[in-house]
Coordinates of C-alpha atoms and ligand atoms in Angstrom, one line a residue:
Chain A
M1 CA 95.0 125.4 79.7
D2 CA 93.4 122.8 81.9
G3 CA 96.0 121.5 84.3
N4 CA 95.0 117.9 83.8
F5 CA 95.2 118.0 80.0
N6 CA 98.5 116.5 79.0
P7 CA 98.8 116.0 75.3
K8 CA 102.0 113.9 75.7
W9 CA 100.2 111.2 77.5
D10 CA 97.1 111.4 75.4
D11 CA 99.3 110.7 72.5
L12 CA 101.4 108.0 74.0
I13 CA 98.7 106.0 75.8
Q14 CA 95.4 105.6 73.9
P15 CA 92.6 103.2 74.4
G16 CA 94.0 99.8 73.6
R17 CA 97.2 101.2 72.0
V18 CA 100.5 102.3 73.5
H19 CA 103.4 104.1 71.8
G20 CA 106.6 102.1 71.3
S21 CA 108.8 104.9 72.8
L22 CA 107.3 104.0 76.2
Y23 CA 109.6 101.0 76.1
Y24 CA 112.8 102.6 74.8
D25 CA 112.9 106.3 75.5
E26 CA 115.5 106.9 78.3
A27 CA 113.9 110.2 79.2
I28 CA 110.6 108.4 79.9
F29 CA 112.6 105.9 81.9
K30 CA 114.0 108.6 84.1
E31 CA 110.5 110.0 84.6
E32 CA 109.3 106.5 85.6
V33 CA 112.0 106.2 88.2
E34 CA 110.8 109.5 89.8
K35 CA 107.0 109.1 89.4
I36 CA 106.6 105.3 89.8
W37 CA 109.7 103.6 91.4
F38 CA 110.5 106.4 93.9
K39 CA 106.9 107.0 94.7
T40 CA 104.7 103.9 94.9
W41 CA 105.1 100.9 97.2
V42 CA 107.8 98.7 95.7
Y43 CA 108.4 95.1 96.9
I44 CA 111.8 94.9 98.5
G45 CA 112.1 91.5 100.1
H46 CA 110.6 89.0 102.6
E47 CA 111.1 89.0 106.3
S48 CA 112.3 85.4 106.2
E49 CA 115.4 86.5 104.2
V50 CA 116.7 88.1 107.4
P51 CA 115.6 85.6 110.1
E52 CA 118.1 86.5 112.8
K53 CA 118.8 89.8 114.5
N54 CA 121.5 91.7 112.6
D55 CA 121.0 89.7 109.4
F56 CA 121.1 91.8 106.3
V57 CA 120.7 91.3 102.6
T58 CA 121.2 93.5 99.5
K59 CA 118.0 94.2 97.7
S60 CA 116.8 97.0 95.4
L61 CA 114.2 99.7 95.0
G62 CA 114.0 100.3 91.2
P63 CA 117.5 100.8 89.9
M64 CA 118.8 101.7 93.5
P65 CA 120.3 99.1 95.9
V66 CA 118.8 98.9 99.3
L67 CA 120.1 97.1 102.4
M68 CA 117.3 95.1 104.1
A69 CA 118.4 94.5 107.7
R70 CA 116.9 93.2 110.9
D71 CA 118.1 95.4 113.6
S72 CA 119.0 94.4 117.2
N73 CA 115.3 95.0 118.2
G74 CA 114.1 92.6 115.5
E75 CA 112.7 95.5 113.4
I76 CA 113.2 95.5 109.6
Q77 CA 115.2 98.5 108.4
L78 CA 115.7 99.5 104.7
L79 CA 118.9 101.4 104.6
L80 CA 120.5 103.2 101.6
N81 CA 124.0 102.0 101.1
R82 CA 125.6 105.4 100.6
C83 CA 127.9 106.9 103.1
P84 CA 126.7 110.4 104.1
H85 CA 130.3 111.6 104.1
R86 CA 131.3 111.3 100.5
G87 CA 129.1 108.6 99.0
N88 CA 131.2 105.4 99.5
A89 CA 129.4 102.0 100.0
V90 CA 129.2 101.1 103.7
C91 CA 128.7 97.5 102.7
V92 CA 129.9 95.5 99.7
Q93 CA 128.7 92.1 100.8
D94 CA 125.5 90.6 99.4
K95 CA 124.4 89.3 102.7
G96 CA 125.6 88.6 106.2
N97 CA 125.1 89.3 109.9
R98 CA 126.4 92.5 111.3
A99 CA 125.2 95.1 113.8
R100 CA 127.4 97.8 112.4
F101 CA 128.6 99.0 109.0
T102 CA 132.0 100.7 108.8
C103 CA 132.7 102.8 105.7
P104 CA 136.1 101.8 104.4
Y105 CA 137.0 105.3 103.1
H106 CA 137.3 107.3 106.4
S107 CA 135.9 104.8 108.8
W108 CA 132.5 106.3 109.8
T109 CA 130.6 103.6 111.5
F110 CA 126.8 103.2 111.4
A111 CA 124.4 101.0 113.4
N112 CA 122.0 98.8 111.4
T113 CA 119.3 101.3 112.3
G114 CA 121.2 103.8 110.2
E115 CA 122.4 105.9 113.1
L116 CA 126.0 107.3 112.9
I117 CA 127.8 105.8 115.9
N118 CA 131.1 107.4 115.4
Y119 CA 133.7 108.8 113.0
A120 CA 137.5 108.7 113.0
F121 CA 139.4 111.5 114.6
P122 CA 136.3 113.2 116.1
E123 CA 138.1 116.4 117.2
G124 CA 137.8 117.5 113.6
Y125 CA 134.0 117.5 113.9
K126 CA 133.6 119.6 117.0
G127 CA 130.0 120.8 117.5
T128 CA 128.6 118.7 114.7
D129 CA 125.2 117.2 115.1
K130 CA 125.8 113.5 114.5
S131 CA 122.1 112.7 114.4
S132 CA 121.7 114.4 111.0
L133 CA 124.5 112.3 109.5
G134 CA 123.1 108.8 109.7
L135 CA 122.5 106.5 106.7
S136 CA 119.4 107.5 104.7
K137 CA 116.5 105.1 104.7
V138 CA 113.6 104.2 102.5
T139 CA 111.0 106.8 103.6
R140 CA 108.2 104.4 104.4
V141 CA 108.5 100.7 105.2
A142 CA 105.5 98.4 105.7
S143 CA 105.0 94.7 105.4
Y144 CA 102.0 92.5 104.7
R145 CA 102.2 88.9 105.9
G146 CA 106.0 89.0 105.7
F147 CA 106.3 90.7 102.4
V148 CA 108.3 93.9 102.9
F149 CA 107.6 97.0 100.7
G150 CA 109.2 100.4 100.7
S151 CA 108.1 103.7 99.4
M152 CA 110.3 106.8 98.9
A153 CA 107.2 109.1 99.2
A154 CA 106.4 110.6 102.6
D155 CA 102.7 110.6 101.9
G156 CA 100.4 108.5 99.8
P157 CA 98.2 105.5 100.2
T158 CA 99.1 103.0 102.9
L159 CA 100.5 99.7 101.8
E160 CA 97.1 97.9 102.3
E161 CA 95.3 100.6 100.4
H162 CA 97.9 100.2 97.6
L163 CA 97.6 96.4 97.5
D164 CA 93.8 96.6 97.1
G165 CA 92.6 93.3 95.6
A166 CA 96.2 91.9 95.5
K167 CA 96.0 91.5 99.3
G168 CA 93.7 88.5 98.7
S169 CA 96.4 87.0 96.5
I170 CA 99.0 87.2 99.3
D171 CA 96.4 85.7 101.7
L172 CA 95.7 82.9 99.3
L173 CA 99.4 82.1 98.9
C174 CA 100.0 82.0 102.7
D175 CA 96.9 79.9 103.2
N176 CA 98.5 77.2 101.1
S177 CA 101.2 76.9 103.8
P178 CA 100.1 74.7 106.8
T179 CA 101.7 77.3 109.1
G180 CA 100.1 80.2 107.2
E181 CA 103.6 81.5 106.6
I182 CA 105.9 81.3 103.6
Q183 CA 109.6 81.6 103.4
I184 CA 112.0 83.0 100.8
S185 CA 115.1 81.0 101.7
A186 CA 116.6 79.4 98.6
G187 CA 118.5 82.4 97.1
F188 CA 117.7 84.1 93.9
L189 CA 118.5 83.4 90.2
K190 CA 119.3 86.7 88.5
H191 CA 118.4 86.8 84.9
R192 CA 119.7 89.7 82.9
T193 CA 117.4 90.8 80.2
R194 CA 118.0 93.3 77.5
A195 CA 114.4 94.6 77.5
N196 CA 112.3 97.2 79.1
W197 CA 110.8 96.2 82.5
K198 CA 107.2 96.7 81.3
F199 CA 107.6 93.9 78.7
I200 CA 108.2 91.6 81.7
L201 CA 105.4 93.2 83.8
E202 CA 102.9 92.8 81.0
N203 CA 103.9 89.3 80.1
E204 CA 103.3 87.9 83.7
C205 CA 99.5 87.8 83.3
D206 CA 99.5 87.4 79.5
G207 CA 97.7 84.2 79.0
Y208 CA 97.8 84.5 75.2
H209 CA 101.5 83.5 74.8
P210 CA 102.0 80.2 76.7
A211 CA 100.4 78.0 74.0
F212 CA 103.1 79.3 71.6
V213 CA 106.1 80.4 73.5
H214 CA 106.0 77.3 75.8
S215 CA 104.7 74.7 73.3
S216 CA 108.2 73.1 73.3
I217 CA 108.0 72.1 76.9
F218 CA 104.3 71.5 77.0
S219 CA 104.7 69.0 74.1
V220 CA 107.4 66.9 75.8
S221 CA 106.2 67.0 79.4
D222 CA 102.9 66.2 81.0
S223 CA 102.5 69.8 82.2
A224 CA 98.9 70.7 82.8
I225 CA 99.6 74.4 82.5
G226 CA 98.9 74.4 78.8
D227 CA 95.2 73.7 79.3
L228 CA 94.7 76.9 81.3
Y229 CA 95.6 79.1 78.4
G230 CA 93.8 77.5 75.5
D231 CA 90.9 79.1 73.5
A232 CA 88.5 76.9 75.5
A233 CA 89.9 77.6 78.9
V234 CA 87.6 78.8 81.7
A235 CA 90.4 80.6 83.6
V236 CA 90.0 84.4 83.7
T237 CA 92.2 87.4 83.9
R238 CA 91.4 90.1 86.4
S239 CA 92.4 93.7 87.2
L240 CA 92.8 93.9 91.0
G241 CA 93.1 97.7 91.1
N242 CA 96.2 100.0 91.2
G243 CA 97.8 98.2 88.3
H244 CA 97.8 94.8 89.9
T245 CA 96.6 92.0 87.7
E246 CA 96.0 88.2 87.9
V247 CA 95.3 85.1 86.0
D248 CA 92.7 83.3 88.0
P249 CA 92.6 79.6 87.1
R250 CA 90.3 78.6 90.0
P251 CA 87.3 78.1 87.8
E252 CA 89.3 75.4 86.0
F253 CA 90.6 73.8 89.2
R254 CA 87.2 73.8 90.7
R255 CA 85.8 72.1 87.7
R256 CA 88.5 69.5 88.0
D257 CA 87.7 69.2 91.8
K258 CA 91.0 67.5 92.6
P259 CA 93.2 68.6 95.5
L260 CA 96.7 69.5 94.3
S261 CA 95.8 69.3 90.7
W262 CA 97.0 72.9 90.5
F263 CA 100.5 71.6 91.4
G264 CA 100.3 68.7 88.9
T265 CA 100.3 66.1 91.7
T266 CA 98.0 64.2 94.0
P267 CA 97.5 64.0 97.8
D268 CA 99.1 60.5 98.0
R269 CA 102.4 61.9 96.7
L270 CA 102.6 64.6 99.5
P271 CA 101.1 62.8 102.5
D272 CA 102.9 64.9 105.2
Y273 CA 101.8 68.1 103.6
V274 CA 98.2 67.0 103.2
R275 CA 98.1 65.8 106.8
Q276 CA 99.5 69.1 108.0
M277 CA 97.0 71.0 106.0
N278 CA 94.1 69.0 107.4
E279 CA 95.3 69.5 110.9
A280 CA 95.8 73.2 110.4
Y281 CA 92.5 74.1 108.6
G282 CA 90.2 71.1 109.0
E283 CA 89.5 68.8 106.2
D284 CA 86.9 70.8 104.3
R285 CA 88.8 74.0 104.3
A286 CA 92.1 72.3 103.6
R287 CA 90.5 70.5 100.6
Q288 CA 89.2 73.8 99.2
I289 CA 92.6 75.4 99.6
M290 CA 94.3 72.5 97.9
I291 CA 91.9 72.6 95.0
D292 CA 92.2 76.4 94.5
G293 CA 96.0 76.4 94.7
T294 CA 98.3 79.4 94.8
P295 CA 97.8 82.7 93.0
H296 CA 99.2 84.0 89.7
T297 CA 99.3 87.7 90.5
M298 CA 101.4 90.5 89.3
I299 CA 101.6 93.2 92.0
F300 CA 102.5 96.5 90.4
P301 CA 105.3 97.4 89.7
N302 CA 107.6 94.5 90.6
L303 CA 106.4 91.5 92.5
F304 CA 105.1 88.6 90.6
I305 CA 103.7 85.7 92.6
A306 CA 103.8 82.9 90.1
E307 CA 102.0 80.0 91.8
I308 CA 105.2 78.4 93.3
Q309 CA 107.8 81.0 92.8
I310 CA 108.2 84.7 93.0
F311 CA 109.8 87.0 90.5
V312 CA 111.1 90.5 91.4
I313 CA 111.4 92.8 88.4
Q314 CA 114.3 95.3 88.6
P315 CA 114.6 98.0 86.0
I316 CA 118.1 99.0 85.1
S317 CA 117.6 101.3 82.1
A318 CA 115.0 101.8 79.4
T319 CA 116.4 98.8 77.6
E320 CA 117.7 96.6 80.4
S321 CA 116.2 94.8 83.4
V322 CA 116.9 92.0 85.8
Q323 CA 114.4 89.3 86.8
H324 CA 115.1 87.8 90.2
S325 CA 113.4 84.5 90.8
T326 CA 113.2 81.9 93.6
A327 CA 111.0 79.1 94.9
I328 CA 108.4 79.9 97.5
Q329 CA 108.8 77.6 100.5
F330 CA 106.0 76.8 103.0
K331 CA 107.3 77.2 106.5
G332 CA 107.5 73.7 108.2
A333 CA 106.5 71.6 105.1
P334 CA 109.7 69.9 103.8
D335 CA 108.1 67.4 101.5
I336 CA 106.3 69.9 99.4
N337 CA 109.2 72.3 99.6
R338 CA 111.5 70.0 97.7
R339 CA 109.0 69.7 94.9
L340 CA 108.5 73.5 94.9
R341 CA 112.2 74.0 94.5
Q342 CA 112.7 71.3 91.9
Q343 CA 109.8 72.6 89.7
T344 CA 111.0 76.1 90.1
M345 CA 114.6 75.3 89.1
G346 CA 113.3 73.5 86.0
S347 CA 111.1 76.4 85.0
V348 CA 112.8 79.7 85.7
G349 CA 116.1 81.6 85.5
P350 CA 118.5 81.8 82.6
A351 CA 118.4 78.1 81.8
G352 CA 114.7 77.5 82.7
F353 CA 112.4 75.5 80.5
L354 CA 110.0 78.4 80.5
L355 CA 111.8 81.6 81.4
A356 CA 114.6 81.3 78.9
D357 CA 112.0 81.5 76.1
D358 CA 109.8 84.2 77.7
T359 CA 113.0 86.3 78.0
E360 CA 113.9 85.6 74.4
M361 CA 110.5 87.1 73.5
Y362 CA 111.1 90.2 75.7
E363 CA 114.5 90.8 74.0
R364 CA 113.0 90.3 70.5
N365 CA 110.2 92.7 71.3
Q366 CA 112.7 95.2 72.4
R367 CA 114.7 95.0 69.2
G368 CA 111.5 95.0 67.2
L369 CA 110.8 98.5 68.5
E370 CA 113.9 99.8 66.7
I371 CA 111.7 99.4 63.6
R372 CA 109.7 102.6 63.9
Q373 CA 106.5 101.6 62.1
P374 CA 103.8 101.0 63.2
E375 CA 104.4 103.4 66.1
Y376 CA 101.9 101.7 68.4
L377 CA 101.5 98.3 70.1
Y378 CA 98.0 96.9 69.8
L379 CA 96.3 95.8 73.1
K380 CA 92.7 95.5 72.2
R381 CA 92.2 91.7 72.5
G382 CA 89.1 90.9 74.4
E383 CA 88.0 94.6 74.8
H384 CA 84.5 93.5 73.8
R385 CA 84.2 90.8 76.4
E386 CA 85.4 92.6 79.5
R387 CA 82.9 92.4 82.4
R388 CA 82.8 93.0 86.1
D389 CA 82.9 90.2 88.6
E390 CA 80.8 90.0 91.8
N391 CA 83.3 92.2 93.6
G392 CA 83.4 94.9 90.9
Y393 CA 86.8 93.9 89.4
L394 CA 87.2 93.8 85.7
I395 CA 87.6 90.3 84.3
G396 CA 88.2 88.8 80.9
H397 CA 89.2 85.6 79.2
S398 CA 92.6 84.2 80.2
T399 CA 94.0 85.0 76.8
D400 CA 92.9 88.6 76.7
D401 CA 95.0 91.8 76.9
L402 CA 93.0 93.0 79.9
P403 CA 96.0 92.9 82.2
S404 CA 98.0 95.1 79.9
R405 CA 95.1 97.6 79.6
A406 CA 94.8 97.7 83.4
I407 CA 98.5 98.2 83.8
W408 CA 98.7 101.1 81.3
K409 CA 95.7 102.8 82.9
H410 CA 97.4 102.8 86.3
Y411 CA 100.7 103.7 84.7
R412 CA 99.2 106.8 83.1
E413 CA 97.7 107.9 86.3
M414 CA 101.0 107.7 88.1
M415 CA 102.9 109.4 85.3
E416 CA 100.4 112.2 85.2
D417 CA 100.6 112.6 89.0
K418 CA 96.9 111.9 89.4
Chain B
M1 CA 146.6 56.3 91.4
S2 CA 149.1 57.5 94.0
T3 CA 147.8 58.7 97.3
D4 CA 150.5 61.4 97.1
V5 CA 148.2 64.4 97.3
A6 CA 148.1 68.0 98.3
E7 CA 145.1 69.9 99.8
I8 CA 144.5 73.4 98.4
E9 CA 142.5 75.9 100.2
G10 CA 141.4 79.3 99.2
P11 CA 141.5 82.5 101.2
D12 CA 138.6 82.9 103.7
I13 CA 137.2 86.0 102.0
L14 CA 136.6 84.1 98.8
K15 CA 135.3 81.0 100.4
E16 CA 132.0 81.1 98.6
W17 CA 133.7 81.3 95.2
V18 CA 136.7 79.1 95.8
G19 CA 134.5 76.5 97.4
K20 CA 135.5 73.8 99.8
S21 CA 139.0 72.5 99.8
R22 CA 139.7 69.8 97.3
V23 CA 142.3 67.1 97.2
Y24 CA 144.3 67.1 94.0
E25 CA 146.1 64.1 92.6
K26 CA 149.9 64.8 92.4
S27 CA 150.9 61.8 90.4
F28 CA 150.6 61.9 86.6
N29 CA 149.3 59.2 84.4
P30 CA 149.8 60.4 80.8
Q31 CA 147.6 57.7 79.2
L32 CA 144.6 58.5 81.4
Y33 CA 145.3 62.2 81.0
H34 CA 145.1 61.9 77.3
E35 CA 142.0 59.7 77.3
V36 CA 140.1 62.0 79.7
Q37 CA 141.1 65.1 77.7
Q38 CA 139.9 63.5 74.5
F39 CA 136.6 62.6 76.1
I40 CA 136.0 66.1 77.4
F41 CA 137.1 67.7 74.1
R42 CA 134.6 65.5 72.3
E43 CA 131.9 66.4 74.8
A44 CA 132.7 70.1 74.1
R45 CA 132.4 69.6 70.4
L46 CA 129.1 67.8 70.7
Q47 CA 127.8 70.7 72.7
D48 CA 129.1 73.3 70.3
I49 CA 127.5 71.7 67.3
H50 CA 124.2 70.9 69.2
D51 CA 124.5 67.2 68.6
Y52 CA 121.9 66.6 71.3
D53 CA 121.5 62.8 71.0
A54 CA 125.3 62.1 71.0
W55 CA 125.7 64.4 74.0
E56 CA 122.9 62.7 75.9
E57 CA 124.5 59.3 75.3
L58 CA 127.6 60.4 77.2
W59 CA 125.6 60.3 80.5
T60 CA 125.3 57.3 82.9
D61 CA 121.9 56.3 84.2
D62 CA 122.5 57.9 87.6
A63 CA 123.7 61.2 86.1
L64 CA 123.7 64.5 87.8
Y65 CA 124.1 67.7 85.8
W66 CA 124.6 70.7 88.1
V67 CA 125.1 74.4 87.5
P68 CA 125.0 76.1 90.8
A69 CA 124.1 79.8 91.4
N70 CA 125.5 82.1 94.0
G71 CA 128.6 80.2 94.9
T72 CA 130.6 77.0 94.2
D73 CA 129.7 74.5 96.9
T74 CA 126.1 75.6 97.6
D75 CA 123.6 73.0 98.9
P76 CA 121.5 72.1 95.8
E77 CA 118.9 70.5 98.1
K78 CA 118.4 73.9 99.8
Q79 CA 119.5 76.6 97.4
M80 CA 118.4 77.5 93.9
S81 CA 120.7 76.3 91.1
L82 CA 120.6 77.4 87.5
I83 CA 120.5 73.7 86.5
Y84 CA 120.1 70.7 88.8
D85 CA 119.1 67.9 86.5
N86 CA 118.9 64.2 87.3
R87 CA 119.0 61.8 84.4
S88 CA 115.3 62.1 83.5
R89 CA 115.5 65.9 83.6
I90 CA 118.5 65.8 81.3
A91 CA 116.4 63.8 78.9
L92 CA 113.6 66.4 79.2
R93 CA 116.0 69.2 78.5
I94 CA 117.2 67.4 75.3
R95 CA 113.6 66.6 74.2
Q96 CA 112.7 70.3 74.6
L97 CA 115.7 71.4 72.5
K98 CA 114.9 68.8 69.8
T99 CA 111.3 70.2 69.3
G100 CA 112.8 73.0 67.3
R101 CA 110.5 75.4 69.2
R102 CA 112.8 76.1 72.1
H103 CA 112.8 79.8 71.0
S104 CA 115.9 80.8 72.9
Q105 CA 117.8 78.2 70.8
T106 CA 116.0 78.9 67.5
P107 CA 118.3 79.7 65.8
P108 CA 120.8 77.8 68.0
S109 CA 123.6 79.8 69.6
Q110 CA 126.9 79.7 67.6
L111 CA 129.5 78.4 70.0
A112 CA 133.1 77.7 70.4
R113 CA 134.6 76.7 73.8
V114 CA 138.2 76.4 74.9
I115 CA 139.0 74.0 77.7
S116 CA 142.2 73.9 79.7
N117 CA 143.7 73.5 83.2
F118 CA 143.0 69.8 83.6
E119 CA 143.6 68.6 87.1
F120 CA 142.8 65.2 88.6
L121 CA 141.2 65.0 92.0
A122 CA 141.8 62.2 94.4
S123 CA 139.0 59.7 94.1
D124 CA 137.9 57.1 96.7
T125 CA 135.8 55.2 94.2
D126 CA 136.5 53.9 90.7
D127 CA 135.1 57.2 89.3
I128 CA 137.7 59.4 87.7
K129 CA 137.4 62.9 89.1
V130 CA 138.7 65.8 87.0
M131 CA 138.5 69.5 87.0
C132 CA 139.1 71.9 84.1
N133 CA 138.4 75.5 83.1
T134 CA 136.2 76.5 80.1
Q135 CA 135.7 79.7 78.2
I136 CA 132.8 79.8 75.8
F137 CA 132.1 82.3 73.1
E138 CA 128.4 82.5 72.3
T139 CA 126.8 84.6 69.6
N140 CA 123.1 84.6 69.0
L141 CA 120.3 87.0 68.1
R142 CA 121.0 89.2 71.1
G143 CA 124.7 89.6 70.4
D144 CA 128.0 88.2 71.7
T145 CA 128.5 86.8 75.2
M146 CA 131.5 85.4 76.9
W147 CA 131.1 82.7 79.5
A148 CA 133.7 81.3 81.8
S149 CA 133.5 78.4 84.2
R150 CA 135.3 76.0 86.4
N151 CA 134.0 72.5 85.7
E152 CA 134.2 69.3 87.7
Y153 CA 133.5 65.8 86.3
S154 CA 133.1 62.3 87.6
L155 CA 133.8 59.9 84.7
R156 CA 133.1 56.2 84.8
R157 CA 134.1 53.4 82.6
V158 CA 131.0 51.6 81.3
D159 CA 131.5 48.7 78.9
G160 CA 135.0 50.0 78.2
A161 CA 134.0 53.6 77.3
L162 CA 134.1 56.7 79.5
R163 CA 130.7 58.1 80.5
M164 CA 129.8 61.2 82.6
A165 CA 128.2 60.4 85.9
Y166 CA 128.5 64.0 87.2
K167 CA 129.2 67.3 85.7
K168 CA 129.2 70.5 87.6
V169 CA 129.7 73.8 85.9
V170 CA 130.5 76.7 88.2
L171 CA 130.1 79.9 86.2
I172 CA 132.6 82.5 87.5
N173 CA 129.8 85.2 87.5
N174 CA 127.1 82.9 89.0
N175 CA 126.3 85.5 91.7
K176 CA 125.6 88.2 89.1
A177 CA 122.7 88.8 86.8
I178 CA 123.4 86.7 83.7
Y179 CA 121.8 86.5 80.3
T180 CA 119.8 83.5 79.1
L181 CA 121.8 80.3 79.1
S182 CA 119.8 77.8 77.1
F183 CA 122.6 76.1 75.1
L184 CA 124.2 73.1 76.7
V185 CA 126.9 74.4 79.0
Ligands
FES1 S1 133.1 108.3 102.4 FE1 132.4 107.1 104.1 S2 133.7 107.8 105.7 FE2 134.3 109.1 104.0
FE2_2 FE1 105.7 82.6 79.7

């Protein structure tokens, strides 16, 4: 039989249709952990979360916790919080500042580079090679403009190869900061969700739902988001390669031709920010940046840059996930930062005007799949109007299922080890 | 009120969860205690039955409704909170609920909350400061959820009636991943 022919995947993932079991089967979930989460580049955290030497913060890689630390040389370390002796946790704090971690069980002590410094009563370990008994680490660590990613695979594409078209989204985001740097400093809301992680992943660039799921808030506030996702919208969805997807509203914002319209405000309301942007980039470039705004990009499998906030998707089991969300902050721009936080707090998290209802949909979808007919989910919207943009990326209407199709194509390649 | 007060501090290791030290009122005014308790019980009932308009009327014009995340006395001007609503955002929250299309409250959560452990805090203004504990049982389409919180109020007499100027709800598990919380907490 042809080694590439895998009837299971031909059956589960078909053009424009995916099988419901992909969202509830625990065996498939286990396979995803190995073939996706412990293989590809996964977003871990941002360098600004550990600003000082010896700072650390607990993050995750898939269902597994990871300590992100800045060691005494200023390097970022991704340590696995499992004592090599008998498996205890060497750290039970969410965050802090420490150069060393001592395991409470038998007092083995590790540097924040992972190295085993010493163990209690060393006579008992005569002749032992300490260097092989350090904390394990995430196999590869790389960062792009402060965004730290980890991969458990020794080989594979570099982070920049993996990011492909999504690199431009991170650049676009950072360009909106007058210092070219963003900060993740406000702490995360953690939203527990009884649904498969892929429902969240696919929803992030689904421009079909906002008009309905969020009509309650659109109808009582003067939010301009609603217009981006109507039938007449000129915003597009795009596949950026490697499962990364975006909704690109720039055609709409360029038509409006108003700086900061993307943020629902005007330059006179944020004078310091506008002045800083003009000084940093020159007036023409600053104006263009402030018209285009920040990206709406889902970086496969777990980092969603949602204009003014980020979401980190954490899978727990086939039927449970956590959405971690926080406001993006532009380094050195306090006036816009307050608005970024206020708008984010209103929108996201368990009590958010938007995310409470998105999450309600994920959970209803999940329960819906307990009804076993029809077996497949239907993802064909806009298949007939997909086209290539000037860079060769597939684009479609902002309400099309193009992002889902792109995600499933990449998913299948990963699950088939292609 | 008497100035006869005691400071209570928590152990260092729990600082984030106990919060900063608070000065509790030692003297006891049974009439005020009764009035405040009745006010908070009524507030609880309005929340449980989703009487949004009546609940909104309890607030003063300078209201602040705060549900912090990741600790008790975080800085809401620096850190993310679950809810950090001024008066106009409280109004927006209520308007959204009243559309009938707030899907996470359609159908609305069925709720019953139990409130206890009332303690007055020393106040250096005319506002009455009171703390209490709440347990809320919620059942909705997802299933059953238990919530627990330590609440802090500033109440003010406006035209003879008590109003809420400040309500802070510290969920005991606010550093953990929690389910959707779209009823009025
Ligand atoms: S398990 Fe960590 S020292 Fe024994
Ligand atoms: Fe949404």
